[in-house]
Structures are given as structure tokens and as C-alpha cells.
XYZ file of C-alpha atoms in Angstrom:
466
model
C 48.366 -34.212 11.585
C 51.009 -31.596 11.149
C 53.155 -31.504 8.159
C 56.706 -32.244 8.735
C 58.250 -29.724 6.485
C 62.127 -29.386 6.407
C 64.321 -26.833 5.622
C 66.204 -26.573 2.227
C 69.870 -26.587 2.722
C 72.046 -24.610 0.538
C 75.058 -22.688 0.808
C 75.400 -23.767 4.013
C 72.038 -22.109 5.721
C 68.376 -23.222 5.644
C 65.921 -22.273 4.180
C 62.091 -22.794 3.722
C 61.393 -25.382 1.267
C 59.129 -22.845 -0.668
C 60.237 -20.833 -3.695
C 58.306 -18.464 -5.476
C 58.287 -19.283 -9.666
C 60.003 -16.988 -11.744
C 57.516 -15.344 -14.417
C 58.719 -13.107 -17.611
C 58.334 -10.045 -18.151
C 57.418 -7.459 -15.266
C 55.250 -10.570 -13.863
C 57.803 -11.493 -10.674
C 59.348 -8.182 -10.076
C 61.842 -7.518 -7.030
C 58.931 -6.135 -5.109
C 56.942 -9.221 -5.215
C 60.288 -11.923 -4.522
C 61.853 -9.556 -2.401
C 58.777 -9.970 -0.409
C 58.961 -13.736 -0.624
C 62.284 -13.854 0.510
C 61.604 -11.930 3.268
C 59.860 -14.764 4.472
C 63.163 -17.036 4.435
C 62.205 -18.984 1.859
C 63.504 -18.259 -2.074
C 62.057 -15.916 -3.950
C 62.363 -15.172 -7.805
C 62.546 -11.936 -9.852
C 62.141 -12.443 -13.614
C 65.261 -11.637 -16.044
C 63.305 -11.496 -18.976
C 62.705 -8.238 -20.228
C 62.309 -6.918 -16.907
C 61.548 -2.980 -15.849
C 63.746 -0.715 -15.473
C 62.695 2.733 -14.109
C 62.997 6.566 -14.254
C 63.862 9.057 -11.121
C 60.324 9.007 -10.155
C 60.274 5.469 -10.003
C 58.011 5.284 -13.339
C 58.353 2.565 -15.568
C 60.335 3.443 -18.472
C 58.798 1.826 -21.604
C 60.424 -0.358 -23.871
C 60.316 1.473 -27.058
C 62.562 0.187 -30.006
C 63.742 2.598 -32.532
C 66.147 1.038 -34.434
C 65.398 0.692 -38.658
C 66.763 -3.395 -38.399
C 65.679 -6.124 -36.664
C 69.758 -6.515 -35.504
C 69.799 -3.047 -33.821
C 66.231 -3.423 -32.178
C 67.731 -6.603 -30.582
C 70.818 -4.895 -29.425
C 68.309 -2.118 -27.637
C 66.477 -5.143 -26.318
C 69.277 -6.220 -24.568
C 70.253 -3.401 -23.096
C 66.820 -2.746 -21.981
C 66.965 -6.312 -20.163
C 70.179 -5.653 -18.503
C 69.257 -2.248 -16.931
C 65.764 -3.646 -15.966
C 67.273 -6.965 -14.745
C 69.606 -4.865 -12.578
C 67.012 -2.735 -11.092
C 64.784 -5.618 -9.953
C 67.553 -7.434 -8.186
C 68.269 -4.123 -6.190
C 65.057 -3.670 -5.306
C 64.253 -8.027 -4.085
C 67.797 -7.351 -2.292
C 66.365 -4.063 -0.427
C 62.574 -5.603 0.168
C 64.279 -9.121 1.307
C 65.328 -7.180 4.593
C 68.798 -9.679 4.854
C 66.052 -12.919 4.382
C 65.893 -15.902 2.492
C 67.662 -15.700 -1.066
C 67.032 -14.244 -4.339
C 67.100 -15.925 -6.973
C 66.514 -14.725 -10.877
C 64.845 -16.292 -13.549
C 65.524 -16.371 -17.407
C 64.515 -18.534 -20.336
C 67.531 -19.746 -22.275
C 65.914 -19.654 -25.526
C 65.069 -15.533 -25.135
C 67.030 -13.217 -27.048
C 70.525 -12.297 -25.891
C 70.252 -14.653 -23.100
C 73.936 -15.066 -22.258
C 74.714 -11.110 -22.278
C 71.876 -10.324 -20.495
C 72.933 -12.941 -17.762
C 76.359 -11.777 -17.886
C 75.141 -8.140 -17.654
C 72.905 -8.346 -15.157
C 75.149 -10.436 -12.414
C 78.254 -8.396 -13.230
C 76.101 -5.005 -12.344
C 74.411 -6.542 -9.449
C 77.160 -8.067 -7.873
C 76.265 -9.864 -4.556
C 72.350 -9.295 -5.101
C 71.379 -12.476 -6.737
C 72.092 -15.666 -4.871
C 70.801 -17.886 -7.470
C 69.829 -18.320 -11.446
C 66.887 -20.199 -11.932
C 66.614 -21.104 -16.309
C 64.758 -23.361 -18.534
C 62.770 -23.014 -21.674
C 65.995 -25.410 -23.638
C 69.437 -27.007 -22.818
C 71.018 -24.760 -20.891
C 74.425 -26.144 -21.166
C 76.322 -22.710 -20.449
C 74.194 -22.199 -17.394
C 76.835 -23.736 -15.048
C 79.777 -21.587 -16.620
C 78.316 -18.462 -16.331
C 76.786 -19.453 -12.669
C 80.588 -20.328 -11.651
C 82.228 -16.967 -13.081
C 79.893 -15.073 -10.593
C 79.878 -17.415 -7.701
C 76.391 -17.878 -7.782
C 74.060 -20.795 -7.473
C 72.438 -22.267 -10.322
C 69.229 -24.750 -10.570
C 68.374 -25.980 -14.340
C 64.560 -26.362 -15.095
C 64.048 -30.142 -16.704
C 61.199 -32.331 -16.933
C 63.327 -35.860 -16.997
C 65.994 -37.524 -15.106
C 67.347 -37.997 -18.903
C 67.273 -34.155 -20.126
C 69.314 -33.623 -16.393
C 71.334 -36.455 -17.203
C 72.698 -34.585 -20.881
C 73.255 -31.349 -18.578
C 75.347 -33.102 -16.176
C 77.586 -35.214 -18.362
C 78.161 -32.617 -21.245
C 79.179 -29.409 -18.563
C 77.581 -29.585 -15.092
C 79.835 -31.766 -13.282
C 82.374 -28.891 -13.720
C 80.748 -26.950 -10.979
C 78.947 -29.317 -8.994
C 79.553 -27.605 -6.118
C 77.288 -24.741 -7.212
C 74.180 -26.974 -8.062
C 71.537 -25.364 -6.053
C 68.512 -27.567 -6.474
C 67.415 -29.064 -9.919
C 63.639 -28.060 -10.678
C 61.504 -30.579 -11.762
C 58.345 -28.887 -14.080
C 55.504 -30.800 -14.717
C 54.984 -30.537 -18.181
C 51.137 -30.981 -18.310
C 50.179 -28.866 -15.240
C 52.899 -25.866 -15.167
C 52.101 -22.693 -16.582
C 54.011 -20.703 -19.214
C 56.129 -22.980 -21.706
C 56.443 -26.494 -20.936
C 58.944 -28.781 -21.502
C 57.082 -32.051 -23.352
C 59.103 -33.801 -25.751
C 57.914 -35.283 -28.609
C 57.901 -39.189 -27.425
C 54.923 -37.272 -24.732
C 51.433 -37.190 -25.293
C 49.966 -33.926 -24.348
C 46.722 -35.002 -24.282
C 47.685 -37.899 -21.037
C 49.351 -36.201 -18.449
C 51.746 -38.505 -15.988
C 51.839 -38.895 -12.522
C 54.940 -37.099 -11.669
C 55.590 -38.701 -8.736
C 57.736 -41.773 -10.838
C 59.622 -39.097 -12.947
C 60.617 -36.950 -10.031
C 61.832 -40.494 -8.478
C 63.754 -41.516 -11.813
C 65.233 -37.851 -11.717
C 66.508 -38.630 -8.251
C 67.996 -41.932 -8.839
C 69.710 -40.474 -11.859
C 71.019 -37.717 -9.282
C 72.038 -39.816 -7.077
C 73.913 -41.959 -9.374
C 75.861 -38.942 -9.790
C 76.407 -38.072 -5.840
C 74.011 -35.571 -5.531
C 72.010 -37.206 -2.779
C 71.690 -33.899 -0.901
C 70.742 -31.706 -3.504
C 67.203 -30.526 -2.977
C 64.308 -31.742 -6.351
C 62.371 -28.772 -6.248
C 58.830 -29.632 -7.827
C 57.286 -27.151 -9.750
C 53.917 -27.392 -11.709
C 49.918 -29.063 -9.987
C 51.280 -27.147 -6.631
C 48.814 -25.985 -4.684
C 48.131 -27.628 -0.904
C 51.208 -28.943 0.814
C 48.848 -31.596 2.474
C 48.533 -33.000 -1.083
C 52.039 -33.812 -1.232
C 52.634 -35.528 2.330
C 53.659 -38.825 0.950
C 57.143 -36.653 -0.815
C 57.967 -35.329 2.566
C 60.477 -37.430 4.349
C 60.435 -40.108 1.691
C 64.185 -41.566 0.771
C 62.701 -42.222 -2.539
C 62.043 -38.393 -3.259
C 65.219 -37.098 -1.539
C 65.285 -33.313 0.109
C 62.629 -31.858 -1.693
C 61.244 -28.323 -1.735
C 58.330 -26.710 -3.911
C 57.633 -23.993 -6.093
C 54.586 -21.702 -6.570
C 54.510 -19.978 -9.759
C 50.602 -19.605 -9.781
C 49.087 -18.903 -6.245
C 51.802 -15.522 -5.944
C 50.053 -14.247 -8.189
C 46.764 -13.391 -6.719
C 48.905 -11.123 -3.738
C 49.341 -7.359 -2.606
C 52.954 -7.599 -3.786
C 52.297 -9.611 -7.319
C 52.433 -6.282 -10.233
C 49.727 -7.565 -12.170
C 46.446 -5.588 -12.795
C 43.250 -5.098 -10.356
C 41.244 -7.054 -13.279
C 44.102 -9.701 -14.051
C 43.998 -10.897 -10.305
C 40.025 -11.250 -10.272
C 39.716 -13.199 -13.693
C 42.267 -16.179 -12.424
C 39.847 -15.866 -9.064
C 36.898 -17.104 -11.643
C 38.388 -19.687 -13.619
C 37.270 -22.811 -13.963
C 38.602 -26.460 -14.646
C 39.861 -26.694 -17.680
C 40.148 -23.100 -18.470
C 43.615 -23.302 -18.850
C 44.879 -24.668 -22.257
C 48.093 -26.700 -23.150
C 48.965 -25.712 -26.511
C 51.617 -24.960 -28.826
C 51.281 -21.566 -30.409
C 53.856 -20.673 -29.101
C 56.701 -18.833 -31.753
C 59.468 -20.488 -29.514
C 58.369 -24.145 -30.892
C 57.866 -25.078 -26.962
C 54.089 -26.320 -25.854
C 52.891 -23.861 -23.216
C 50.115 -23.232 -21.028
C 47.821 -20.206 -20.618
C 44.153 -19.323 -19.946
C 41.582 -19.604 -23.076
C 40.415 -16.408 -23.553
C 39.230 -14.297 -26.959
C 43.455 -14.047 -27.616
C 43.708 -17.973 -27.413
C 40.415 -18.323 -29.186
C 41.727 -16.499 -32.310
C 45.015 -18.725 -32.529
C 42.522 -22.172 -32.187
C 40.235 -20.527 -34.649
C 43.275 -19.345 -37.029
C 44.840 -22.615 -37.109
C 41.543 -24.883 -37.804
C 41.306 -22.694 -40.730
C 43.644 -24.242 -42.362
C 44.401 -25.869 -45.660
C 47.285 -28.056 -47.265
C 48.002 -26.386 -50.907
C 50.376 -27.286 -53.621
C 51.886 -24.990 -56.717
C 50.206 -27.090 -59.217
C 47.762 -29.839 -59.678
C 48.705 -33.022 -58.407
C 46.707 -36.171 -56.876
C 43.698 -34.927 -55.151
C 44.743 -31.383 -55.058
C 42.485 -30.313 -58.124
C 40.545 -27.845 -57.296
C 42.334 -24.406 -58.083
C 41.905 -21.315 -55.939
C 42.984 -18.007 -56.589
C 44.518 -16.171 -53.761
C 46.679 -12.895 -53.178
C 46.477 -9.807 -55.199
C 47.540 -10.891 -58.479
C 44.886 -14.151 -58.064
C 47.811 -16.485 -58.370
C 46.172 -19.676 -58.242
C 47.118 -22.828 -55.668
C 45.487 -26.408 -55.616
C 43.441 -27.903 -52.815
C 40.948 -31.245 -52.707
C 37.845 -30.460 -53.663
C 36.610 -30.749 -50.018
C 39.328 -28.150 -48.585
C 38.339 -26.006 -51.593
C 34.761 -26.020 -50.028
C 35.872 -24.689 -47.054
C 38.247 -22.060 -48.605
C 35.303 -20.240 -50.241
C 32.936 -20.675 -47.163
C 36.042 -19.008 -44.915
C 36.218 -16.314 -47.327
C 32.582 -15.536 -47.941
C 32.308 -14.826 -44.286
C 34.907 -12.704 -43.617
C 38.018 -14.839 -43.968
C 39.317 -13.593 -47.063
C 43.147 -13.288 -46.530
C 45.292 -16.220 -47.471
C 48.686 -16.673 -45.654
C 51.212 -19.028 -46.440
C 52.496 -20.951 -43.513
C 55.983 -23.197 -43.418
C 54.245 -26.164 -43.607
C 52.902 -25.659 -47.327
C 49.588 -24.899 -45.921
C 47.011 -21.726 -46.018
C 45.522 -20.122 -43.292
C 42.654 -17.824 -43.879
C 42.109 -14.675 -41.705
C 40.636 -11.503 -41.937
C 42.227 -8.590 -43.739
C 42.857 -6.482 -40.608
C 44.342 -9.606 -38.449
C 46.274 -10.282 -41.954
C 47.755 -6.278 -41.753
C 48.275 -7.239 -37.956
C 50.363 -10.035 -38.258
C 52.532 -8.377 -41.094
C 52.910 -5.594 -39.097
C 54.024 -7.290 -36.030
C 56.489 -9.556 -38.033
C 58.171 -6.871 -39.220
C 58.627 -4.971 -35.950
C 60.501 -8.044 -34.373
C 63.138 -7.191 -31.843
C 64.433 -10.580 -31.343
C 63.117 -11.222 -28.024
C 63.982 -14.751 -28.948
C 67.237 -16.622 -29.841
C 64.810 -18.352 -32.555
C 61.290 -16.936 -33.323
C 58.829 -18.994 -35.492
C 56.241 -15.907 -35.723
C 58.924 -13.653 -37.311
C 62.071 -16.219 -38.658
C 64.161 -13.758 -37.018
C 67.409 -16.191 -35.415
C 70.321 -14.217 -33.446
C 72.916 -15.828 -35.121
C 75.393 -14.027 -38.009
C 72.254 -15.141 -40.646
C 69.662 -13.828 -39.043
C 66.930 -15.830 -39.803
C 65.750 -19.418 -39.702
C 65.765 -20.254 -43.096
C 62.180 -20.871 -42.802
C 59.301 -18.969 -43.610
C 57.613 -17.008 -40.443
C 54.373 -18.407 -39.487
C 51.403 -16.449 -39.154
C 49.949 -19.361 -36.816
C 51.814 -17.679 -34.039
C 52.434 -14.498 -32.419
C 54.362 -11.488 -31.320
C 55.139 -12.962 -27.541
C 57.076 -9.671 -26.364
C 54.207 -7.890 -27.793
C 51.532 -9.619 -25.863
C 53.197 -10.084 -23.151
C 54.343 -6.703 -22.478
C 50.920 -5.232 -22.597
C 49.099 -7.428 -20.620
C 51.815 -7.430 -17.818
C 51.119 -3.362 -18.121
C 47.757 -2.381 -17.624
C 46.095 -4.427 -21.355
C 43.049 -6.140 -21.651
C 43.138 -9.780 -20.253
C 40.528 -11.042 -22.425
C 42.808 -10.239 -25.139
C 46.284 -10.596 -24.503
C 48.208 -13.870 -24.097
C 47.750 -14.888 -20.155
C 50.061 -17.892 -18.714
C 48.611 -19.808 -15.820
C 49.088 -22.886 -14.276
C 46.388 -25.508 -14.932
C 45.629 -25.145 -11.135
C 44.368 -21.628 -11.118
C 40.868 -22.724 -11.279
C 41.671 -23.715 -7.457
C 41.761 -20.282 -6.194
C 37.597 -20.029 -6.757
C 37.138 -23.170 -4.748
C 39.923 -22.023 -2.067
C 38.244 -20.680 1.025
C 41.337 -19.078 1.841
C 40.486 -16.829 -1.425
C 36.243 -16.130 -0.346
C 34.765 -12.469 -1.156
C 37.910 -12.016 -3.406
C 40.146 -11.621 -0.544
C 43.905 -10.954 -2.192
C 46.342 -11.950 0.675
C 50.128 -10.395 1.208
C 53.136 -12.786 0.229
C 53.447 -13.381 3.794
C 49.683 -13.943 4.722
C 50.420 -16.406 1.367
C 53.211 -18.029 2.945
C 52.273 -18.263 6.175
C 48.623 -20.388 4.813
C 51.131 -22.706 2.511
C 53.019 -23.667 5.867
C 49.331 -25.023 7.202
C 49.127 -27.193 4.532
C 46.639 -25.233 2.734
């Protein structure tokens, strides 16, 4: 039976209820949403710490020369203006007059509001839409308003949409978009669990994305399109949402399958490794140095944060309860108490290897090797503030400029990561977000002998169903 699939109204047109997820830095480009637009349904360039490139059209890297971390965040955000600009000018130019674009940020990265402001004030009537999650974006609505654009907040509860509305988004009402509801156990990239969810028992979403329409409706938004986002996959799978007064105009995203296309920017070897995953081999976790959980495969990078963090020990300054057993760590052997059976371990992790002791902002030890040790120091101290808080680094882009807290060698350097991998670096070991679906695209016959489809070959299977 055919799928009765309805068009998305906004604006006043229609469009196709499919949108293609926004994905940070240099992941969705303007080549690869312009494309998807083209299509007439929504596609999404990323605002975070996008390209920008030279008169040949090369991609002009994002080196950081300032001495402090202040003036390495101001070149940061001038770097994600100019980039941010040149992607929407090249989705508006590949879009061919179709669909919308729309652009995605994170309202937790660094400089978020000035890059937003920057980027729709020197793209004027390029971006239709803003697309943002990753936190509370209160503001979202303001600066959506100023520029006349639409705007569609990413929340994973009726009651998170429900603080948005009341505190500023009933002010511009008339510019709500869609509201996107992400699955917080089966989305890629950070995740929006709270801490009353157990990220171990994921929940049907089909009772939360109701709740989050009753709570919109209580607020007369009754024809503002839910658009689901996260476990997305076959359109067949989600027949029972389609038409259903309990749902409400609904339209879906695809963050994962777009990325395994002609258009999609990632690497030759990136696309084949999510064509070989498996169930399960993407991980929920929270590494993360924003504080959010977030999903990505488990590869040698991952392995090292899971292995880093289970070799870990509470310590205290002197002896007190169970924490007898000294051990002498650091340079000038300043000694720190553990149980006896954590002090087992300590020498065990060090004999093999382990021998580095860092001191986390829990009051606990980690133990690494001496290289990772000068790696992590190293990366800490080359922070740009890619974040408006950063848990790897304690750098904070407020007048202090740090958290207060001391940075935590648990995580990582995200912009670092995440900028080589989305250039040309070694999957296996690099930080690589996925959606916990990608292991579909191996048992996808649409996907068979590694066949890598265009966005509209893409587009035109989701419409099938498949």
C-alpha cells in the first residue's frame, strides 16, 4: 500500500516532509543541502565552524594564531562567519530556486549568537530557516525575528518546548517553523537526555512526540509541523504517524542516511566504514567536553576514552577512612591516598604502561600513558573556545574565562577531532558521530556492492518507503 505522505506547509508553500539533519563542522556543507533542497524538500548546511574557501575554491584551513585562548576565540568566530556565509551561497546556488535552506548551529558552541548574527546579516535572503539545539536556546526566536527568518528549536520533551515557549517564543510565533523532536537514545551527535532518563532504556518515542503535540497544541500551534529526528530510516516504519490527529502534521529528518551520497563531503573511507557497521556499533556516551551525552561509532578513538575513564581512581590529600594506602604520583612523588584495592590497580596500570597520573574534577586519578598525558596537555592549552563552556579545557566565554573547575582529561579536544576527520583523518581514530541506525545501511539492499546513491537517487528511494 502506498504511503500517504503530505506536504509540510510553511511560509505559505509546501514542501516535502523530508529534511536533511544539520551536521557540524564541514559534515552538511551547501553542496550536499543545496542538493537536498533541490529536491523540494529542506535541506541543512551546518553553521558550526563551517568552510570557507580561497579563489580556487580550496578550503582555507582553520589555523589559530593568537598567544590567548580570548583572541583564538575571536579568530574562531570570524572563521565561522565567513565559512557560514560561503555555504549558504553555495545551498542557495545548488538549490536551483527549490525547497528551502535551512542552517544548523549548536547553541552551546562558541560565539554562537555572533556567528548567527554574522552569518544571516551577510547572507541576507539565503537562509530560510535556523535549525539549533545542543541547550536552551531562548534567544533563538529573537535573533530568528530580526532577520525574518524561520526558526525550529531541537527538544526532546513537550516540557523543555514548553520553557522555550513561555519564557520568549510566543513573541514570534508566527515564525515557528516546525519544532524538532530528537530521539535522545537513537540520534547521532549530542543528545539531549536529562538526568531523570536512563540511557541505558531507550523510550518509545511515539508517546513523547504525542505529549509534545498536546503541549503544542495547548498553545495553538495545531498546524505547526513535529519534525522527528533520530531511529529514521524507512518511511514504511512510520505509517501509523502519517495522517494520525494524535501526531499532528509531521515531517522527518535524516541526519544519517545523507551521509553515504555523491554530494555528502565526507571521505571515500568514511562512507564505506558506516556501510560495515554493525548493531550496536554505535555508542551512547558522555565524553563529551560539552557535558551533553552523545552518540558516535566505537572505534580505537572511543576505545581510548572507555579505556581512560575505567582507569580510574577516587584519591584524597591525606589519609582518611579506607583511603590508606599512599601512592606517590607526579614529578616531585607527592603522595595521595587510595583503598588498598584501588592502590592495587594503580601500580598494575602503571607497570604496564600507564604511568601518568591526572587529576580530574571529580577528586579522582586517571592513569594514561606519558605521550597521551603530553597530548592532552597540549591540546588543553591550544583551546580556541569552540564552546561557550568546555569541560576538556575549563575555557567559558564569559568576562572570567573559565569554569571555575578544573579541565578534565576524561574528555577531548572536539574542534580538534572533529576537524580532522571531517578533512581527509583517519576514521579509526578520530571522533565519528552516527546515528544508532547506521548499521542499517549493510542490511539495506538499496546500499548492495557499496553502491553510494546521489541526494536525489536518496530522496527519491525515501519517497518509496524504503
Amino acid at each position: 500500500m502506498a504511503l500517504a505522505i503530505n506536504p509540510i506547509l510553511i511560509g505559505g508553500r509546501e514542501y516535502l516532509p523530508l529534511i536533511e539533519g544539520g551536521k557540524g563542522v564541514s559534515i552538511t556543507t551547501g553542496k550536499s543541502s543545496g542538493a537536498w533542497a533541490a529536491t523540494g524538500g529542506i535541506g541543512t548546511f551546518s553553521g558550526v565552524n563551517a568552510d570557507s574557501y580561497d579563489e580556487n575554491g580550496v578550503a582555507i584551513p582553520q589555523v589559530f594564531r593568537g598567544k590567548t585562548r580570548r583572541e583564538r576565540h575571536e579568530e574562531l568566530v570570524a572563521y565561522g562567519i565567513r565559512g557560514g556565509i560561503a555555504q549558504a551561497k553555495i545551498a542557495y546556488e545548488q538549490s536551483n530556486g527549490q525547497g528551502r535552506i535551512n542552517m544548523n548551529v549548536l547553541w552551546e558552541m562558541g560565539g554562537a549568537e555572533r556567528i548567527l548574527h554574522g552569518i544571516l546579516e551577510g547572507a541576507k535572503g539565503l537562509i530560510h530557516g535556523i535549525t539549533c539545539g545542543a541547550g536552551m536556546p531562548y534567544r533563538l526566536s529573537e535573533i530568528a525575528a530580526k532577520y525574518g527568518v524561520h526558526y525550529y528549536p531541537i527538544v526532546s520533551s513537550g516540557r523543555a518546548f514548553r520553557a522555550l515557549w513561555k519564557r520568549a517564543y510566543f513573541k514570534a510565533s508566527e515564525l515557528l517553523g516546525g519544532v524538532v523532536y530528537e530521539d535522545p537514545w537513537r540520534a547521532g551527535g549530542h543528545n539531549g537526555l536529562s538526568n531523570s532518563e536512563d540511557p541505558e532504556k531507550p523510550e518509545d518515542p511515539y508517546p513523547r512526540v504525542v505529549q509534545l503535540r498536546q503541549q503544542m497544541n495547548e498553545f495553538g500551534l495545531q498546524h505547526v509541523p513535529i519534525i522527528m529526528a533520530g531511529g529514521v530510516w524507512f518511511l514504511r516504519e512510520w505509517r501509523d504517524w502519517l495522517n494520525n490527529p494524535e501526531v499532528g502534521p509531521i515531517a522527518f529528518q535524516f541526519g544519517t542516511r545523507p551521509l553515504v551520497t555523491t554530494e555528502s563531503p565526507i571521505s571515500k573511507t568514511w562512507k564505506e566504514k558506516l556501510l560495515t557497521l554493525k548493531n550496536g556499533d554505535v555508542f551512547l556516551n558522555k565524553f563529551s567536553p560539552t557535558g551533553f551525552y552523545s552518540s558516535a561509532v566505537r572505534n580505537p578513538f572511543l576505545q581510548d576514552l572507555i579505556g581512560r575513564s575505567e582507569r580510574q581512581v577516587a584519591y584524597t590529600p591525606e589519609p582518611v577512612g579506607e583511603h590508606s594506602a599512599e601512592l606517590l604520583i607526579g614529578q616531585r612523588k607527592r603522595p595521595v591516598y587510595l583503598t588498598p584495592e584501588d592502590h592495587s590497580h594503580a601500580i598494575a596500570w602503571m607497570a604496564s604502561g600507564q604511568s601518568e597520573t591526572l587529576r580530574t574534577p571529580d577528586s579522582t586519578l586517571v592513569f594514561v600513558t606519558p605521550e597521551k598525558a603530553e597530548e592532552i596537555h597540549r591540546d588543553q592549552v591550544a583551546c580556541m573556545g569552540c564552546l561557550s563552556h568546555c569541560a576538556f579545557s575549563n575555557w567559558a566565554q564569559d568576562e572570567s574565562g573559565t569554569t571555575g573547575k578544573k579541565a578534565d582529561p576524561r574528555s577531548f579536544c572536539i574542534q580538534k577531532t572533529l576537524q580532522s576527520i571531517s578533512h581527509g583523518g583517519d576514521v579509526e581514530h578520530e571522533l565519528m558521530f552516527a546515528g544508532h541506525n547506521a548499521y542499517r545501511f549493510a542490511e539495506d539492499t538499496f546500499y548492495s556492492n557499496g553502491f553510494i546513491p546521489s541526494v536525489k537517487q536518496l530522496v527519491d528511494r525515501i519517497l518509496t518507503g524504503d
